PDB file of C-alpha atoms in Angstrom:
ATOM      1  CA  ALA A   5     -42.004   8.271  -2.945  1.00  0.00           C
ATOM      2  CA  ALA A   6     -39.072   5.896  -2.718  1.00  0.00           C
ATOM      3  CA  LEU A   7     -35.618   6.683  -1.899  1.00  0.00           C
ATOM      4  CA  LEU A   8     -33.442   5.748  -4.945  1.00  0.00           C
ATOM      5  CA  ALA A   9     -30.098   7.094  -3.825  1.00  0.00           C
ATOM      6  CA  VAL A  10     -28.347   8.477  -0.981  1.00  0.00           C
ATOM      7  CA  PRO A  11     -26.119  11.571  -1.775  1.00  0.00           C
ATOM      8  CA  ARG A  12     -22.472  11.075  -0.736  1.00  0.00           C
ATOM      9  CA  SER A  13     -22.498  14.546   0.972  1.00  0.00           C
ATOM     10  CA  LEU A  14     -24.897  13.356   3.781  1.00  0.00           C
ATOM     11  CA  SER A  15     -23.341  13.397   7.248  1.00  0.00           C
ATOM     12  CA  PRO A  16     -23.355  10.348   9.402  1.00  0.00           C
ATOM     13  CA  ALA A  17     -25.935  10.018  12.032  1.00  0.00           C
ATOM     14  CA  PRO A  18     -24.986  11.513  15.304  1.00  0.00           C
ATOM     15  CA  ALA A  19     -23.777   9.317  18.070  1.00  0.00           C
ATOM     16  CA  LEU A  20     -26.199   8.542  20.848  1.00  0.00           C
ATOM     17  CA  ARG A  21     -25.635   9.781  24.378  1.00  0.00           C
ATOM     18  CA  ALA A  22     -26.861   7.272  26.938  1.00  0.00           C
ATOM     19  CA  GLU A  23     -26.632   9.540  30.033  1.00  0.00           C
ATOM     20  CA  ALA A  24     -29.059  12.433  30.463  1.00  0.00           C
ATOM     21  CA  PRO A  25     -27.756  16.008  30.167  1.00  0.00           C
ATOM     22  CA  SER A  26     -26.864  17.969  33.404  1.00  0.00           C
ATOM     23  CA  ALA A  27     -29.077  20.980  34.330  1.00  0.00           C
ATOM     24  CA  GLY A  28     -27.864  23.896  32.507  1.00  0.00           C
ATOM     25  CA  GLU A  29     -25.929  22.052  29.818  1.00  0.00           C
ATOM     26  CA  VAL A  30     -26.114  23.633  26.409  1.00  0.00           C
ATOM     27  CA  LEU A  31     -28.294  21.744  23.832  1.00  0.00           C
ATOM     28  CA  VAL A  32     -29.129  22.515  20.111  1.00  0.00           C
ATOM     29  CA  VAL A  33     -32.321  21.598  18.478  1.00  0.00           C
ATOM     30  CA  ALA A  34     -33.101  21.546  14.801  1.00  0.00           C
ATOM     31  CA  GLY A  35     -36.651  21.867  13.259  1.00  0.00           C
ATOM     32  CA  ALA A  36     -38.649  23.892  10.774  1.00  0.00           C
ATOM     33  CA  VAL A  37     -41.340  26.562  11.082  1.00  0.00           C
ATOM     34  CA  ALA A  38     -43.407  27.299   7.960  1.00  0.00           C
ATOM     35  CA  ALA A  39     -41.016  25.133   5.850  1.00  0.00           C
ATOM     36  CA  THR A  40     -37.950  27.344   7.023  1.00  0.00           C
ATOM     37  CA  PRO A  41     -35.324  25.118   8.636  1.00  0.00           C
ATOM     38  CA  MET A  42     -34.092  26.408  11.926  1.00  0.00           C
ATOM     39  CA  VAL A  43     -31.222  25.501  14.508  1.00  0.00           C
ATOM     40  CA  GLU A  44     -31.787  27.047  17.960  1.00  0.00           C
ATOM     41  CA  ALA A  45     -29.786  26.661  21.261  1.00  0.00           C
ATOM     42  CA  GLY A  46     -31.204  26.104  24.822  1.00  0.00           C
ATOM     43  CA  ALA A  47     -30.285  24.356  28.067  1.00  0.00           C
ATOM     44  CA  ALA A  48     -31.214  21.028  29.745  1.00  0.00           C
ATOM     45  CA  LEU A  49     -33.380  21.109  32.794  1.00  0.00           C
ATOM     46  CA  GLY A  50     -31.637  18.157  34.376  1.00  0.00           C
ATOM     47  CA  ALA A  51     -32.839  14.763  36.085  1.00  0.00           C
ATOM     48  CA  ALA A  52     -34.986  16.366  38.772  1.00  0.00           C
ATOM     49  CA  ALA A  53     -37.096  18.349  36.307  1.00  0.00           C
ATOM     50  CA  SER A  54     -37.279  15.384  33.800  1.00  0.00           C
ATOM     51  CA  ALA A  55     -38.378  12.828  36.565  1.00  0.00           C
ATOM     52  CA  ARG A  56     -41.815  14.663  36.739  1.00  0.00           C
ATOM     53  CA  TYR A  57     -42.628  13.765  33.193  1.00  0.00           C
ATOM     54  CA  GLY A  58     -41.986  10.098  33.432  1.00  0.00           C
ATOM     55  CA  HIS A  59     -39.568   7.282  32.231  1.00  0.00           C
ATOM     56  CA  GLY A  60     -37.890   7.931  28.942  1.00  0.00           C
ATOM     57  CA  LEU A  61     -38.508  11.692  28.785  1.00  0.00           C
ATOM     58  CA  ARG A  62     -35.980  14.523  29.340  1.00  0.00           C
ATOM     59  CA  ALA A  63     -37.061  18.083  29.873  1.00  0.00           C
ATOM     60  CA  ALA A  64     -35.130  21.178  28.324  1.00  0.00           C
ATOM     61  CA  ARG A  65     -35.667  24.825  27.984  1.00  0.00           C
ATOM     62  CA  LEU A  66     -35.566  25.207  24.203  1.00  0.00           C
ATOM     63  CA  PRO A  67     -37.157  27.780  21.649  1.00  0.00           C
ATOM     64  CA  VAL A  68     -39.289  25.241  19.697  1.00  0.00           C
ATOM     65  CA  ALA A  69     -42.550  25.442  17.818  1.00  0.00           C
ATOM     66  CA  PRO A  70     -44.703  23.193  15.688  1.00  0.00           C
ATOM     67  CA  GLY A  71     -42.495  21.829  13.082  1.00  0.00           C
ATOM     68  CA  PHE A  72     -39.780  20.777  15.580  1.00  0.00           C
ATOM     69  CA  SER A  73     -41.592  17.547  16.635  1.00  0.00           C
ATOM     70  CA  GLY A  74     -39.415  14.558  15.752  1.00  0.00           C
ATOM     71  CA  GLY A  75     -36.395  16.956  15.435  1.00  0.00           C
ATOM     72  CA  PRO A  76     -33.033  15.994  16.972  1.00  0.00           C
ATOM     73  CA  VAL A  77     -31.563  17.624  20.104  1.00  0.00           C
ATOM     74  CA  VAL A  78     -27.845  17.306  20.337  1.00  0.00           C
ATOM     75  CA  ASP A  79     -25.268  18.329  22.982  1.00  0.00           C
ATOM     76  CA  ALA A  80     -22.077  20.402  22.349  1.00  0.00           C
ATOM     77  CA  GLN A  81     -20.084  17.359  21.065  1.00  0.00           C
ATOM     78  CA  GLY A  82     -22.938  16.587  18.464  1.00  0.00           C
ATOM     79  CA  ARG A  83     -24.233  13.583  20.326  1.00  0.00           C
ATOM     80  CA  LEU A  84     -28.014  12.847  20.140  1.00  0.00           C
ATOM     81  CA  VAL A  85     -29.510  13.519  23.571  1.00  0.00           C
ATOM     82  CA  GLY A  86     -33.295  13.459  22.567  1.00  0.00           C
ATOM     83  CA  ILE A  87     -36.023  13.792  20.080  1.00  0.00           C
ATOM     84  CA  VAL A  88     -38.624  16.579  20.484  1.00  0.00           C
ATOM     85  CA  VAL A  89     -42.059  15.214  21.265  1.00  0.00           C
ATOM     86  CA  ALA A  90     -43.968  17.946  23.055  1.00  0.00           C
ATOM     87  CA  ALA A  91     -43.597  21.667  24.230  1.00  0.00           C
ATOM     88  CA  ALA A  92     -45.421  23.768  26.648  1.00  0.00           C
ATOM     89  CA  ALA A  93     -46.749  27.214  25.602  1.00  0.00           C
ATOM     90  CA  GLY A  94     -46.569  30.086  28.062  1.00  0.00           C
ATOM     91  CA  SER A  95     -50.322  31.052  27.745  1.00  0.00           C
ATOM     92  CA  MET A  96     -53.453  29.845  25.967  1.00  0.00           C
ATOM     93  CA  ALA A  97     -53.134  32.723  23.504  1.00  0.00           C
ATOM     94  CA  GLU A  98     -49.548  31.513  22.596  1.00  0.00           C
ATOM     95  CA  ALA A  99     -50.790  27.880  22.346  1.00  0.00           C
ATOM     96  CA  GLN A 100     -53.431  29.051  19.910  1.00  0.00           C
ATOM     97  CA  ARG A 101     -50.955  31.094  17.764  1.00  0.00           C
ATOM     98  CA  LEU A 102     -48.443  28.157  17.666  1.00  0.00           C
ATOM     99  CA  ALA A 103     -51.206  25.696  16.868  1.00  0.00           C
ATOM    100  CA  ALA A 104     -52.411  27.915  13.894  1.00  0.00           C
ATOM    101  CA  GLY A 105     -48.663  28.278  12.743  1.00  0.00           C
ATOM    102  CA  ARG A 106     -48.535  31.894  13.593  1.00  0.00           C
ATOM    103  CA  ALA A 107     -45.478  32.284  15.673  1.00  0.00           C
ATOM    104  CA  GLU A 108     -44.864  35.987  16.351  1.00  0.00           C
ATOM    105  CA  GLY A 109     -41.266  37.286  16.428  1.00  0.00           C
ATOM    106  CA  PRO A 110     -38.341  35.110  17.350  1.00  0.00           C
ATOM    107  CA  LEU A 111     -39.080  31.827  19.064  1.00  0.00           C
ATOM    108  CA  GLN A 112     -39.205  31.945  22.718  1.00  0.00           C
ATOM    109  CA  PRO A 113     -37.684  29.324  24.988  1.00  0.00           C
ATOM    110  CA  ARG A 114     -40.346  27.017  26.614  1.00  0.00           C
ATOM    111  CA  THR A 115     -40.120  23.606  28.302  1.00  0.00           C
ATOM    112  CA  ALA A 116     -39.717  20.819  25.666  1.00  0.00           C
ATOM    113  CA  LEU A 117     -40.104  17.136  26.293  1.00  0.00           C
ATOM    114  CA  LEU A 118     -37.374  14.975  24.574  1.00  0.00           C
ATOM    115  CA  LEU A 119     -37.655  11.384  24.027  1.00  0.00           C
ATOM    116  CA  ASP A 120     -34.510   9.570  25.298  1.00  0.00           C
ATOM    117  CA  PRO A 121     -32.893   8.214  21.968  1.00  0.00           C
ATOM    118  CA  LEU A 122     -32.331   4.707  23.513  1.00  0.00           C
ATOM    119  CA  VAL A 123     -36.045   4.392  24.446  1.00  0.00           C
ATOM    120  CA  ALA A 124     -36.971   5.483  20.950  1.00  0.00           C
ATOM    121  CA  LEU A 125     -34.527   2.935  19.387  1.00  0.00           C
ATOM    122  CA  ALA A 126     -36.062   0.265  21.598  1.00  0.00           C
ATOM    123  CA  ALA A 127     -39.592   1.232  20.495  1.00  0.00           C
ATOM    124  CA  LEU A 128     -38.569   1.252  16.930  1.00  0.00           C
ATOM    125  CA  GLY A 129     -36.933  -2.137  17.224  1.00  0.00           C
ATOM    126  CA  ALA A 130     -40.189  -3.666  18.785  1.00  0.00           C
ATOM    127  CA  GLY A 131     -42.167  -3.262  15.641  1.00  0.00           C
ATOM    128  CA  ASN A 132     -42.840  -1.226  12.515  1.00  0.00           C
ATOM    129  CA  CYS A 133     -41.554   2.426  12.408  1.00  0.00           C
ATOM    130  CA  PRO A 134     -44.224   4.390  14.489  1.00  0.00           C
ATOM    131  CA  ALA A 135     -44.838   8.067  14.322  1.00  0.00           C
ATOM    132  CA  THR A 136     -43.185  10.212  16.992  1.00  0.00           C
ATOM    133  CA  ALA A 137     -46.483  10.691  18.978  1.00  0.00           C
ATOM    134  CA  GLU A 138     -46.986   6.858  18.937  1.00  0.00           C
ATOM    135  CA  ILE A 139     -43.458   6.269  20.259  1.00  0.00           C
ATOM    136  CA  ALA A 140     -44.330   8.356  23.326  1.00  0.00           C
ATOM    137  CA  THR A 141     -47.153   6.171  24.012  1.00  0.00           C
ATOM    138  CA  ARG A 142     -44.847   2.948  23.969  1.00  0.00           C
ATOM    139  CA  ILE A 143     -42.609   4.189  26.703  1.00  0.00           C
ATOM    140  CA  PRO A 144     -42.683   1.600  29.455  1.00  0.00           C
ATOM    141  CA  ALA A 145     -43.724   2.536  32.922  1.00  0.00           C
ATOM    142  CA  PRO A 146     -41.062   3.128  35.571  1.00  0.00           C
ATOM    143  CA  PRO A 147     -40.654   0.190  37.932  1.00  0.00           C
ATOM    144  CA  ALA A 148     -42.882   0.354  41.018  1.00  0.00           C
ATOM    145  CA  ALA A 149     -41.099   1.412  44.192  1.00  0.00           C
ATOM    146  CA  PRO A 150     -40.940  -1.513  46.687  1.00  0.00           C
ATOM    147  CA  GLY A 151     -43.366  -1.301  49.602  1.00  0.00           C
ATOM    148  CA  PRO A 152     -42.470  -1.605  53.264  1.00  0.00           C
ATOM    149  CA  SER A 153     -41.238  -4.966  54.133  1.00  0.00           C
ATOM    150  CA  ARG A 154     -42.968  -6.981  56.837  1.00  0.00           C
ATOM    151  CA  SER A 155     -41.370  -9.647  58.933  1.00  0.00           C
ATOM    152  CA  PRO A 156     -43.247 -12.967  59.046  1.00  0.00           C
ATOM    153  CA  GLY A 157     -45.182 -13.807  62.115  1.00  0.00           C
TER     154      GLY A 157
END
Protein backbone atom coordinates (compact mmCIF):
# COMPACT_ATOMS: atom_id res chain seq x y z
CA ALA A 1 0.00 0.00 0.00
CA ALA A 2 1.25 3.47 -0.80
CA LEU A 3 0.75 6.66 1.18
CA LEU A 4 -1.11 8.95 -1.19
CA ALA A 5 -1.94 11.85 1.10
CA VAL A 6 -1.34 13.00 4.66
CA PRO A 7 -4.41 14.31 6.47
CA ARG A 8 -3.97 17.85 7.79
CA SER A 9 -5.37 16.72 11.15
CA LEU A 10 -2.26 14.68 12.00
CA SER A 11 -0.31 15.99 14.97
CA PRO A 12 3.37 16.81 14.51
CA ALA A 13 5.90 14.21 15.67
CA PRO A 14 6.82 14.57 19.34
CA ALA A 15 10.05 16.31 20.30
CA LEU A 16 12.87 13.95 21.26
CA ARG A 17 14.19 13.96 24.79
CA ALA A 18 17.94 13.36 24.90
CA GLU A 19 18.32 12.81 28.64
CA ALA A 20 17.00 9.67 30.32
CA PRO A 21 13.97 10.09 32.60
CA SER A 22 14.54 10.09 36.36
CA ALA A 23 13.45 7.18 38.55
CA GLY A 24 9.75 7.52 39.34
CA GLU A 25 9.08 10.05 36.58
CA VAL A 26 5.64 9.57 35.01
CA LEU A 27 5.68 8.16 31.47
CA VAL A 28 2.86 7.42 29.02
CA VAL A 29 2.93 4.56 26.47
CA ALA A 30 0.70 3.99 23.44
CA GLY A 31 -0.01 0.63 21.84
CA ALA A 32 -2.77 -1.72 20.80
CA VAL A 33 -4.08 -5.03 22.11
CA ALA A 34 -6.28 -7.09 19.78
CA ALA A 35 -6.55 -4.07 17.42
CA THR A 36 -7.82 -1.87 20.28
CA PRO A 37 -5.72 1.32 20.70
CA MET A 38 -4.62 1.91 24.28
CA VAL A 39 -2.78 4.61 26.23
CA GLU A 40 -1.34 3.65 29.63
CA ALA A 41 0.73 5.43 32.29
CA GLY A 42 3.67 4.12 34.29
CA ALA A 43 7.01 5.26 35.68
CA ALA A 44 10.66 5.31 34.68
CA LEU A 45 13.01 3.04 36.61
CA GLY A 46 16.00 5.38 36.27
CA ALA A 47 19.62 5.13 35.16
CA ALA A 48 20.75 2.45 37.62
CA ALA A 49 18.00 0.03 36.58
CA SER A 50 18.50 0.83 32.89
CA ALA A 51 22.29 0.27 33.00
CA ARG A 52 21.89 -3.49 33.53
CA TYR A 53 20.21 -3.85 30.12
CA GLY A 54 22.93 -2.20 28.07
CA HIS A 55 23.74 0.89 26.07
CA GLY A 56 20.81 2.58 24.36
CA LEU A 57 18.09 0.92 26.44
CA ARG A 58 15.99 2.52 29.16
CA ALA A 59 13.89 0.62 31.71
CA ALA A 60 10.40 1.59 32.85
CA ARG A 61 7.52 0.04 34.78
CA LEU A 62 4.64 0.16 32.28
CA PRO A 63 1.44 -1.80 31.61
CA VAL A 64 2.34 -3.20 28.18
CA ALA A 65 1.45 -6.32 26.19
CA PRO A 66 2.06 -7.69 22.69
CA GLY A 67 0.96 -4.93 20.33
CA PHE A 68 2.86 -2.25 22.21
CA SER A 69 6.19 -3.12 20.53
CA GLY A 70 7.38 -0.16 18.50
CA GLY A 71 5.01 2.12 20.39
CA PRO A 72 6.07 5.53 21.67
CA VAL A 73 6.75 6.35 25.33
CA VAL A 74 6.53 10.05 26.19
CA ASP A 75 7.10 12.15 29.30
CA ALA A 76 4.61 14.58 30.89
CA GLN A 77 5.66 17.28 28.38
CA GLY A 78 4.93 14.97 25.42
CA ARG A 79 8.63 14.47 24.53
CA LEU A 80 9.58 11.04 23.16
CA VAL A 81 11.77 9.20 25.70
CA GLY A 82 11.75 5.76 24.11
CA ILE A 83 10.27 3.12 21.85
CA VAL A 84 8.99 -0.14 23.37
CA VAL A 85 11.20 -3.07 22.29
CA ALA A 86 10.63 -5.71 25.02
CA ALA A 87 8.79 -6.47 28.26
CA ALA A 88 9.16 -8.99 31.06
CA ALA A 89 6.26 -11.18 32.15
CA GLY A 90 5.73 -11.89 35.86
CA SER A 91 5.45 -15.66 35.31
CA MET A 92 5.70 -18.31 32.59
CA ALA A 93 1.90 -18.66 32.59
CA GLU A 94 1.52 -14.92 32.04
CA ALA A 95 4.12 -14.99 29.26
CA GLN A 96 2.22 -17.80 27.51
CA ARG A 97 -1.12 -15.94 27.82
CA LEU A 98 0.43 -12.75 26.45
CA ALA A 99 2.16 -14.60 23.59
CA ALA A 100 -1.18 -16.16 22.67
CA GLY A 101 -2.82 -12.71 22.77
CA ARG A 102 -4.95 -13.58 25.79
CA ALA A 103 -4.38 -10.80 28.29
CA GLU A 104 -6.69 -11.34 31.27
CA GLY A 105 -8.20 -8.30 32.95
CA PRO A 106 -6.51 -4.92 32.93
CA LEU A 107 -2.89 -4.74 31.83
CA GLN A 108 -0.45 -5.13 34.69
CA PRO A 109 2.71 -3.01 35.01
CA ARG A 110 5.90 -4.89 34.11
CA THR A 111 9.47 -3.99 33.33
CA ALA A 112 9.53 -2.67 29.77
CA LEU A 113 12.68 -1.94 27.80
CA LEU A 114 12.67 1.21 25.71
CA LEU A 115 15.06 2.01 22.91
CA ASP A 116 16.57 5.47 23.35
CA PRO A 117 15.06 7.53 20.49
CA LEU A 118 18.44 9.03 19.56
CA VAL A 119 19.94 5.53 19.22
CA ALA A 120 16.94 4.50 17.09
CA LEU A 121 17.42 7.50 14.80
CA ALA A 122 21.13 6.76 14.44
CA ALA A 123 20.32 3.15 13.51
CA LEU A 124 17.66 4.24 11.03
CA GLY A 125 20.05 6.75 9.47
CA ALA A 126 22.68 4.05 9.00
CA GLY A 127 20.71 2.21 6.32
CA ASN A 128 17.25 1.12 5.31
CA CYS A 129 14.37 1.30 7.80
CA PRO A 130 14.79 -1.89 9.89
CA ALA A 131 12.11 -3.47 12.08
CA THR A 132 12.10 -2.65 15.79
CA ALA A 133 13.68 -5.98 16.75
CA GLU A 134 16.46 -5.44 14.24
CA ILE A 135 17.11 -1.94 15.58
CA ALA A 136 17.82 -3.45 19.00
CA THR A 137 20.52 -5.68 17.47
CA ARG A 138 22.25 -2.61 15.98
CA ILE A 139 22.82 -0.86 19.30
CA PRO A 140 26.57 -0.30 19.67
CA ALA A 141 28.31 -1.89 22.63
CA PRO A 142 29.19 0.49 25.46
CA PRO A 143 32.84 1.57 25.52
CA ALA A 144 35.16 -0.75 27.43
CA ALA A 145 36.31 0.46 30.83
CA PRO A 146 40.00 1.40 30.85
CA GLY A 147 42.24 -1.17 32.51
CA PRO A 148 44.70 -0.41 35.28
CA SER A 149 47.56 1.77 34.14
CA ARG A 150 51.09 0.50 34.43
CA SER A 151 54.18 2.59 34.73
CA PRO A 152 56.96 1.79 32.28
CA GLY A 153 59.88 0.01 33.60
